[in-house]
């Protein structure tokens, strides 16, 4: 099976849904070169007027961390900010290929420098993808990623797993994703109808209750841009999610999947929340990496997302830990600390930052998803109709 051609077709048709005459920006690692070429070909074949490939890799990032100062790594560049704004004004589309070619490239690096953000550039990009820029993030197989999962660079084995997770084994993968998106959107509508005030994750070492913003919007499957064009920000995606009230999270959570951060792997992570804030951090490995990210800004210690995923997930059916957040977050229920989604509340995109904060939306330079779901997880929601089971023993029952 020609996995790469199918992959590129899904990215262009279901992911960013390229329109005739549209520009496309493609970010990729040098290890993704063959796949990037196929995506460029598919984008032009779909009618793109231009495609701008932007490549980097782990050793280049390591050089920056080793030799640049923390201040330089945090300093935003006006030309980069302006470039992003111009892409958005032109209505371009943005693709990011992920799939770590060398997960250990930053081992031993200064955690603060490895976690450094150019905040003005981050905010410009966030404004673009939350407004005029259609975008999608997709995992691209490569030998380094395969080695991380299987202990050897068996890329064909990884393609078989990714093919299952991304529905590339379907007769028409892009159409299969459109159908799955409709199912997830229906789940979101069912949750909104309940007018929930809070949800509780219980099981697998987690007992966490999170408050919701009144009238919050549950998103599943994909989004629609200002011109009415549907797209899928993440492929694969199996989640229904919203942004909670940043001030209302209490209890404990335990990760059921490893977390891959820029500076290394985190396993056995345990967090305690009180009044919405992460107050305690412990882990079998990598607690210092988490602490470094949580120190990015004040909002990093508060939740920006709560998400529901059940065992019907294609990622769960692939039967492996992908060691990649994009995939593993869609294998089970998860939450994210950091930035909220303005579109999670009616009219949120047009609100000022102060108005969003007043509603309980979080603001941060980070957004990190962590998986807490699995066979033992139960999720309940509380609202006008009382407490209702949403997921029981990892199965959607609503």
Short mmCIF file of C-alpha atoms in Angstrom, two decimals:
data_model
loop_
_atom_site.label_atom_id
_atom_site.label_comp_id
_atom_site.label_asym_id
_atom_site.label_seq_id
_atom_site.Cartn_x
_atom_site.Cartn_y
_atom_site.Cartn_z
CA UNK A 1 0.00 0.00 0.00
CA UNK A 2 1.29 3.46 -0.87
CA UNK A 3 1.09 4.87 2.64
CA UNK A 4 2.82 8.14 1.79
CA UNK A 5 0.48 9.05 -1.07
CA UNK A 6 -2.57 8.25 1.07
CA UNK A 7 -1.11 10.24 3.95
CA UNK A 8 -0.57 13.29 1.76
CA UNK A 9 -4.10 13.05 0.34
CA UNK A 10 -5.64 13.00 3.82
CA UNK A 11 -3.54 15.97 4.95
CA UNK A 12 -4.54 18.08 1.95
CA UNK A 13 -8.18 17.02 1.52
CA UNK A 14 -9.40 16.37 5.07
CA UNK A 15 -6.79 18.29 7.04
CA UNK A 16 -6.43 21.79 5.59
CA UNK A 17 -8.94 21.26 2.76
CA UNK A 18 -6.85 23.19 0.22
CA UNK A 19 -8.85 25.54 -1.99
CA UNK A 20 -7.88 26.65 -5.52
CA UNK A 21 -5.53 29.62 -5.41
CA UNK A 22 -4.68 29.21 -1.73
CA UNK A 23 -1.18 29.45 -0.28
CA UNK A 24 0.19 26.71 1.98
CA UNK A 25 2.93 26.81 4.63
CA UNK A 26 4.53 23.44 5.45
CA UNK A 27 6.67 22.96 8.57
CA UNK A 28 8.61 19.70 8.77
CA UNK A 29 11.69 17.98 10.14
CA UNK A 30 14.41 16.98 7.70
CA UNK A 31 13.57 13.36 8.58
CA UNK A 32 10.13 13.91 6.98
CA UNK A 33 11.55 14.98 3.60
CA UNK A 34 10.01 12.24 1.43
CA UNK A 35 6.60 12.74 3.07
CA UNK A 36 6.92 16.53 2.81
CA UNK A 37 7.54 16.22 -0.92
CA UNK A 38 4.35 14.16 -1.28
CA UNK A 39 2.36 16.75 0.68
CA UNK A 40 3.71 19.55 -1.52
CA UNK A 41 2.73 17.56 -4.64
CA UNK A 42 -0.77 16.90 -3.27
CA UNK A 43 -1.24 20.57 -2.32
CA UNK A 44 -0.31 21.83 -5.76
CA UNK A 45 -2.48 19.13 -7.38
CA UNK A 46 -5.41 20.38 -5.27
CA UNK A 47 -4.96 23.90 -6.64
CA UNK A 48 -2.56 25.63 -4.22
CA UNK A 49 -1.01 28.75 -5.74
CA UNK A 50 2.14 28.43 -3.66
CA UNK A 51 3.63 26.13 -1.01
CA UNK A 52 6.32 27.42 1.37
CA UNK A 53 8.37 24.53 2.89
CA UNK A 54 10.11 25.39 6.19
CA UNK A 55 12.45 22.74 7.57
CA UNK A 56 14.48 22.25 10.73
CA UNK A 57 15.69 19.28 12.78
CA UNK A 58 16.78 18.16 16.23
CA UNK A 59 20.51 18.88 15.93
CA UNK A 60 19.73 22.42 14.79
CA UNK A 61 17.48 22.92 17.80
CA UNK A 62 20.17 21.47 20.08
CA UNK A 63 22.72 23.93 18.69
CA UNK A 64 20.42 26.82 19.58
CA UNK A 65 19.85 25.52 23.11
CA UNK A 66 23.55 24.88 23.71
CA UNK A 67 24.91 28.15 22.37
CA UNK A 68 22.23 30.85 22.51
CA UNK A 69 21.42 32.62 25.75
CA UNK A 70 18.05 32.17 27.44
CA UNK A 71 17.30 35.80 26.62
CA UNK A 72 18.05 35.26 22.93
CA UNK A 73 15.89 32.13 22.82
CA UNK A 74 13.01 34.12 24.29
CA UNK A 75 13.45 37.21 22.08
CA UNK A 76 10.82 37.50 19.34
CA UNK A 77 11.83 38.57 15.84
CA UNK A 78 9.65 41.25 14.20
CA UNK A 79 10.05 39.74 10.73
CA UNK A 80 8.76 36.36 11.94
CA UNK A 81 5.75 37.98 13.61
CA UNK A 82 4.96 39.98 10.47
CA UNK A 83 5.33 36.93 8.23
CA UNK A 84 2.76 35.00 10.25
CA UNK A 85 0.33 37.92 10.18
CA UNK A 86 0.67 38.23 6.40
CA UNK A 87 -0.02 34.52 5.92
CA UNK A 88 -3.18 34.94 7.96
CA UNK A 89 -4.26 38.03 6.00
CA UNK A 90 -3.82 36.11 2.75
CA UNK A 91 -5.96 33.25 4.07
CA UNK A 92 -3.16 30.72 3.73
CA UNK A 93 -3.23 27.24 5.24
CA UNK A 94 -0.60 25.87 7.65
CA UNK A 95 0.58 22.27 7.96
CA UNK A 96 2.96 20.89 10.59
CA UNK A 97 4.43 17.41 10.24
CA UNK A 98 5.45 16.01 13.63
CA UNK A 99 7.02 12.73 14.68
CA UNK A 100 10.25 13.10 16.64
CA UNK A 101 13.23 11.85 14.65
CA UNK A 102 15.50 11.98 17.73
CA UNK A 103 13.65 12.11 21.06
CA UNK A 104 16.93 12.22 22.99
CA UNK A 105 18.51 15.11 21.10
CA UNK A 106 17.92 17.48 24.04
CA UNK A 107 18.92 15.04 26.78
CA UNK A 108 21.05 16.85 29.33
CA UNK A 109 20.17 20.30 27.98
CA UNK A 110 19.20 23.17 30.24
CA UNK A 111 15.45 22.56 30.85
CA UNK A 112 14.67 26.28 30.92
CA UNK A 113 16.39 26.91 27.60
CA UNK A 114 14.80 23.82 26.04
CA UNK A 115 11.36 25.09 27.11
CA UNK A 116 12.00 28.70 26.05
CA UNK A 117 9.33 30.42 23.91
CA UNK A 118 9.46 33.49 21.69
CA UNK A 119 6.22 34.77 23.15
CA UNK A 120 5.33 37.44 20.58
CA UNK A 121 5.83 34.88 17.81
CA UNK A 122 3.80 32.31 19.74
CA UNK A 123 0.95 34.77 20.21
CA UNK A 124 1.02 35.85 16.54
CA UNK A 125 0.78 32.23 15.45
CA UNK A 126 -1.98 31.54 17.96
CA UNK A 127 -3.98 34.52 16.73
CA UNK A 128 -3.55 33.30 13.15
CA UNK A 129 -4.68 29.72 13.72
CA UNK A 130 -7.58 30.84 15.88
CA UNK A 131 -8.80 33.16 13.16
CA UNK A 132 -7.94 33.29 9.47
CA UNK A 133 -5.38 30.50 9.04
CA UNK A 134 -6.67 26.96 8.51
CA UNK A 135 -4.22 24.50 10.00
CA UNK A 136 -3.51 20.86 10.65
CA UNK A 137 -0.88 18.94 12.62
CA UNK A 138 -0.12 15.39 11.47
CA UNK A 139 2.33 12.71 12.66
CA UNK A 140 4.84 11.66 9.97
CA UNK A 141 6.60 8.28 10.36
CA UNK A 142 10.41 8.19 10.36
CA UNK A 143 13.18 5.84 11.61
CA UNK A 144 13.80 7.75 14.86
CA UNK A 145 10.15 7.68 15.83
CA UNK A 146 9.95 3.97 14.99
CA UNK A 147 13.01 3.28 17.15
CA UNK A 148 11.44 5.11 20.07
CA UNK A 149 8.38 2.85 19.87
CA UNK A 150 9.80 -0.51 18.80
CA UNK A 151 13.46 -0.31 19.75
CA UNK A 152 14.47 -0.56 16.09
CA UNK A 153 13.97 1.65 12.99
CA UNK A 154 11.13 -0.47 11.60
CA UNK A 155 9.40 2.25 9.60
CA UNK A 156 7.07 -0.17 7.77
CA UNK A 157 5.76 -1.45 11.11
CA UNK A 158 5.19 2.16 12.18
CA UNK A 159 3.39 2.91 8.92
CA UNK A 160 1.06 -0.04 9.58
CA UNK A 161 0.21 1.40 13.02
CA UNK A 162 -0.14 4.96 11.73
CA UNK A 163 -2.21 3.63 8.83
CA UNK A 164 -4.67 2.15 11.33
CA UNK A 165 -4.74 5.29 13.49
CA UNK A 166 -5.16 7.64 10.52
CA UNK A 167 -7.69 5.46 8.68
CA UNK A 168 -5.33 5.18 5.73
CA UNK A 169 -6.51 1.57 5.33
CA UNK A 170 -9.99 2.76 4.31
CA UNK A 171 -11.07 2.83 0.65
CA UNK A 172 -11.27 6.64 0.81
CA UNK A 173 -9.39 7.81 3.93
CA UNK A 174 -10.35 11.47 3.57
CA UNK A 175 -14.05 10.59 3.36
CA UNK A 176 -13.67 8.21 6.33
CA UNK A 177 -12.36 11.14 8.38
CA UNK A 178 -15.25 13.33 7.31
CA UNK A 179 -17.65 10.65 8.54
CA UNK A 180 -15.80 10.26 11.84
CA UNK A 181 -15.84 14.02 12.27
CA UNK A 182 -19.63 14.00 11.99
CA UNK A 183 -19.88 11.37 14.76
CA UNK A 184 -17.65 13.40 17.07
CA UNK A 185 -19.58 16.59 16.31
CA UNK A 186 -22.81 14.82 17.31
CA UNK A 187 -21.23 13.86 20.63
CA UNK A 188 -20.30 17.48 21.20
CA UNK A 189 -23.88 18.57 20.53
CA UNK A 190 -25.18 15.99 23.02
CA UNK A 191 -22.84 17.32 25.70
CA UNK A 192 -23.89 20.92 25.08
CA UNK A 193 -27.54 19.94 25.45
CA UNK A 194 -26.82 18.75 29.02
CA UNK A 195 -25.66 22.25 30.12
CA UNK A 196 -23.04 20.69 32.38
CA UNK A 197 -21.49 22.71 35.18
CA UNK A 198 -18.63 20.30 35.90
CA UNK A 199 -17.13 16.98 34.90
CA UNK A 200 -15.30 14.41 37.01
CA UNK A 201 -12.59 12.01 35.84
CA UNK A 202 -12.35 9.00 38.13
CA UNK A 203 -10.18 5.87 37.95
CA UNK A 204 -6.68 4.85 36.87
CA UNK A 205 -5.22 6.78 39.83
CA UNK A 206 -7.14 9.94 38.90
CA UNK A 207 -9.92 11.69 40.79
CA UNK A 208 -10.27 15.15 39.33
CA UNK A 209 -13.31 17.44 39.24
CA UNK A 210 -13.22 20.34 36.80
CA UNK A 211 -15.70 23.22 36.58
CA UNK A 212 -17.09 24.28 33.21
CA UNK A 213 -17.93 27.73 31.88
CA UNK A 214 -21.71 28.21 31.45
CA UNK A 215 -22.73 27.74 27.82
CA UNK A 216 -19.35 26.31 26.82
CA UNK A 217 -19.01 24.80 23.35
CA UNK A 218 -17.87 21.19 22.94
CA UNK A 219 -15.86 20.68 19.75
CA UNK A 220 -15.34 17.34 18.05
CA UNK A 221 -14.02 16.15 14.70
CA UNK A 222 -13.09 19.41 13.09
CA UNK A 223 -13.75 23.11 12.70
CA UNK A 224 -15.07 25.58 10.15
CA UNK A 225 -13.20 28.75 9.21
CA UNK A 226 -14.65 32.20 8.66
CA UNK A 227 -15.34 31.41 5.00
CA UNK A 228 -17.35 28.32 5.92
CA UNK A 229 -14.68 25.82 4.89
CA UNK A 230 -14.41 22.69 7.07
CA UNK A 231 -10.98 21.45 8.16
CA UNK A 232 -9.39 19.19 10.78
CA UNK A 233 -6.72 20.77 13.00
CA UNK A 234 -5.41 17.38 14.12
CA UNK A 235 -5.21 14.09 12.25
CA UNK A 236 -5.78 11.70 13.86
CA UNK A 237 -8.46 13.05 16.20
CA UNK A 238 -10.88 11.05 18.33
CA UNK A 239 -11.74 13.63 20.97
CA UNK A 240 -14.56 15.91 22.02
CA UNK A 241 -13.19 18.84 24.01
CA UNK A 242 -13.81 22.22 25.56
CA UNK A 243 -12.00 24.75 27.74
CA UNK A 244 -12.92 24.69 31.44
CA UNK A 245 -13.09 27.37 34.09
CA UNK A 246 -9.42 27.87 34.95
CA UNK A 247 -10.25 28.52 38.60
CA UNK A 248 -12.16 25.29 39.22
CA UNK A 249 -10.08 22.13 39.21
CA UNK A 250 -9.59 20.09 42.37
CA UNK A 251 -8.15 16.65 42.98
CA UNK A 252 -5.39 14.49 41.56
CA UNK A 253 -4.52 13.02 38.20
CA UNK A 254 -2.11 10.32 37.08
CA UNK A 255 -0.86 9.95 33.54
CA UNK A 256 -1.59 6.66 31.81
CA UNK A 257 0.68 7.43 28.83
CA UNK A 258 4.21 8.85 28.72
CA UNK A 259 4.54 12.55 28.00
CA UNK A 260 7.11 13.71 25.44
CA UNK A 261 8.40 17.24 26.09
CA UNK A 262 11.04 19.08 24.04
CA UNK A 263 13.71 18.30 26.66
CA UNK A 264 12.84 14.63 27.18
CA UNK A 265 10.40 11.96 28.32
CA UNK A 266 8.13 12.16 31.37
CA UNK A 267 6.71 8.96 32.88
CA UNK A 268 4.46 8.29 35.87
CA UNK A 269 3.46 11.92 36.18
CA UNK A 270 1.15 12.79 39.09
CA UNK A 271 -0.38 16.23 39.63
CA UNK A 272 -2.42 17.73 42.44
CA UNK A 273 -4.87 20.60 41.77
CA UNK A 274 -6.44 23.03 44.22
CA UNK A 275 -8.56 26.00 43.18
CA UNK A 276 -7.69 25.32 39.55
CA UNK A 277 -3.92 25.51 40.09
CA UNK A 278 -1.35 22.72 39.87
CA UNK A 279 0.10 22.71 43.38
CA UNK A 280 2.17 19.50 43.42
CA UNK A 281 4.18 17.66 40.75
CA UNK A 282 5.81 14.25 41.02
CA UNK A 283 6.89 11.69 38.44
CA UNK A 284 8.88 8.51 38.03
CA UNK A 285 10.96 10.38 35.45
CA UNK A 286 11.07 13.97 34.22
CA UNK A 287 9.34 15.95 36.98
CA UNK A 288 11.93 18.70 36.53
CA UNK A 289 11.00 19.00 32.86
CA UNK A 290 7.36 19.54 33.80
CA UNK A 291 8.26 22.07 36.47
CA UNK A 292 10.35 24.00 33.94
CA UNK A 293 7.38 24.22 31.57
CA UNK A 294 4.96 25.17 34.34
CA UNK A 295 7.29 28.06 35.18
CA UNK A 296 6.84 29.53 31.68
CA UNK A 297 4.15 31.91 32.90
CA UNK A 298 1.37 32.15 35.50
CA UNK A 299 -1.24 30.50 33.26
CA UNK A 300 0.87 27.40 32.68
CA UNK A 301 -0.27 25.96 36.03
CA UNK A 302 -3.98 26.09 35.10
CA UNK A 303 -6.04 23.94 32.75
CA UNK A 304 -6.90 25.09 29.25
CA UNK A 305 -8.65 21.95 27.99
CA UNK A 306 -10.69 18.96 29.11
CA UNK A 307 -11.22 16.21 26.58
CA UNK A 308 -13.22 13.00 26.27
CA UNK A 309 -12.05 9.95 24.29
CA UNK A 310 -13.41 6.41 24.52
CA UNK A 311 -12.17 2.95 23.55
CA UNK A 312 -13.68 3.28 20.06
CA UNK A 313 -10.64 5.37 19.16
CA UNK A 314 -8.61 4.12 16.20
CA UNK A 315 -5.45 5.09 18.09
CA UNK A 316 -6.44 2.85 20.99
CA UNK A 317 -7.16 0.05 18.50
CA UNK A 318 -3.65 0.37 17.05
CA UNK A 319 -2.53 -1.24 20.32
CA UNK A 320 0.72 0.63 20.92
CA UNK A 321 2.01 3.64 22.82
CA UNK A 322 3.07 6.05 20.09
CA UNK A 323 5.24 8.25 22.34
CA UNK A 324 3.72 11.16 20.44
CA UNK A 325 1.18 13.44 22.08
CA UNK A 326 -0.86 13.94 18.91
CA UNK A 327 -1.55 10.20 18.76
CA UNK A 328 -1.49 9.18 22.42
CA UNK A 329 -3.85 11.98 23.52
CA UNK A 330 -6.44 10.43 21.20
CA UNK A 331 -6.11 7.00 22.77
CA UNK A 332 -7.80 8.08 26.01
CA UNK A 333 -9.34 10.93 27.96
CA UNK A 334 -6.96 13.79 28.56
CA UNK A 335 -6.60 17.31 29.89
CA UNK A 336 -4.14 20.07 29.00
CA UNK A 337 -2.49 22.68 31.12
CA UNK A 338 -1.93 26.11 29.59
CA UNK A 339 -3.74 28.04 26.90
CA UNK A 340 -7.53 27.83 26.53
CA UNK A 341 -9.48 27.89 23.26
CA UNK A 342 -11.34 31.21 22.79
CA UNK A 343 -13.84 29.46 20.52
CA UNK A 344 -14.93 27.32 23.48
CA UNK A 345 -17.35 30.05 24.56
CA UNK A 346 -19.92 31.83 22.37
CA UNK A 347 -18.40 35.01 20.95
CA UNK A 348 -15.04 34.20 22.52
CA UNK A 349 -13.03 34.90 19.37
CA UNK A 350 -14.15 38.54 19.38
CA UNK A 351 -13.58 39.09 23.11
CA UNK A 352 -10.70 40.98 24.65
CA UNK A 353 -8.20 39.09 26.76
CA UNK A 354 -9.66 40.65 29.89
CA UNK A 355 -13.18 39.50 29.00
CA UNK A 356 -11.98 35.97 28.34
CA UNK A 357 -10.18 35.92 31.67
CA UNK A 358 -13.30 37.14 33.43
CA UNK A 359 -15.20 34.15 32.04
CA UNK A 360 -12.54 31.75 33.27
CA UNK A 361 -10.57 31.10 30.08
CA UNK A 362 -6.85 30.60 30.63
CA UNK A 363 -3.99 32.38 28.90
CA UNK A 364 -0.50 30.90 28.60
CA UNK A 365 2.38 30.44 26.21
CA UNK A 366 2.09 26.66 26.53
CA UNK A 367 -0.59 24.07 25.89
CA UNK A 368 0.38 20.54 26.91
CA UNK A 369 -1.96 17.56 26.66
CA UNK A 370 -1.61 14.68 29.13
CA UNK A 371 -3.47 11.37 28.93
CA UNK A 372 -5.36 10.15 32.00
CA UNK A 373 -7.79 7.70 30.35
CA UNK A 374 -7.83 3.94 29.93
CA UNK A 375 -9.87 0.86 30.66
CA UNK A 376 -10.67 1.94 34.21
CA UNK A 377 -11.67 5.54 33.57
CA UNK A 378 -15.18 6.82 34.22
CA UNK A 379 -16.31 10.34 33.38
CA UNK A 380 -19.45 11.88 34.83
CA UNK A 381 -21.03 15.25 34.20
CA UNK A 382 -23.15 17.31 36.54
CA UNK A 383 -25.82 19.74 35.39
CA UNK A 384 -29.54 20.57 35.69
CA UNK A 385 -30.43 16.89 35.20
CA UNK A 386 -28.14 15.77 38.00
CA UNK A 387 -25.02 13.63 37.59
CA UNK A 388 -24.87 11.61 34.37
CA UNK A 389 -22.40 8.99 33.15
CA UNK A 390 -20.65 10.06 29.95
CA UNK A 391 -17.92 7.43 29.77
CA UNK A 392 -18.04 4.27 31.86
CA UNK A 393 -15.08 1.87 31.95
CA UNK A 394 -13.65 3.67 28.90
CA UNK A 395 -16.86 3.25 26.86
CA UNK A 396 -19.03 6.14 25.65
CA UNK A 397 -22.46 5.65 27.23
CA UNK A 398 -24.11 9.06 26.88
#
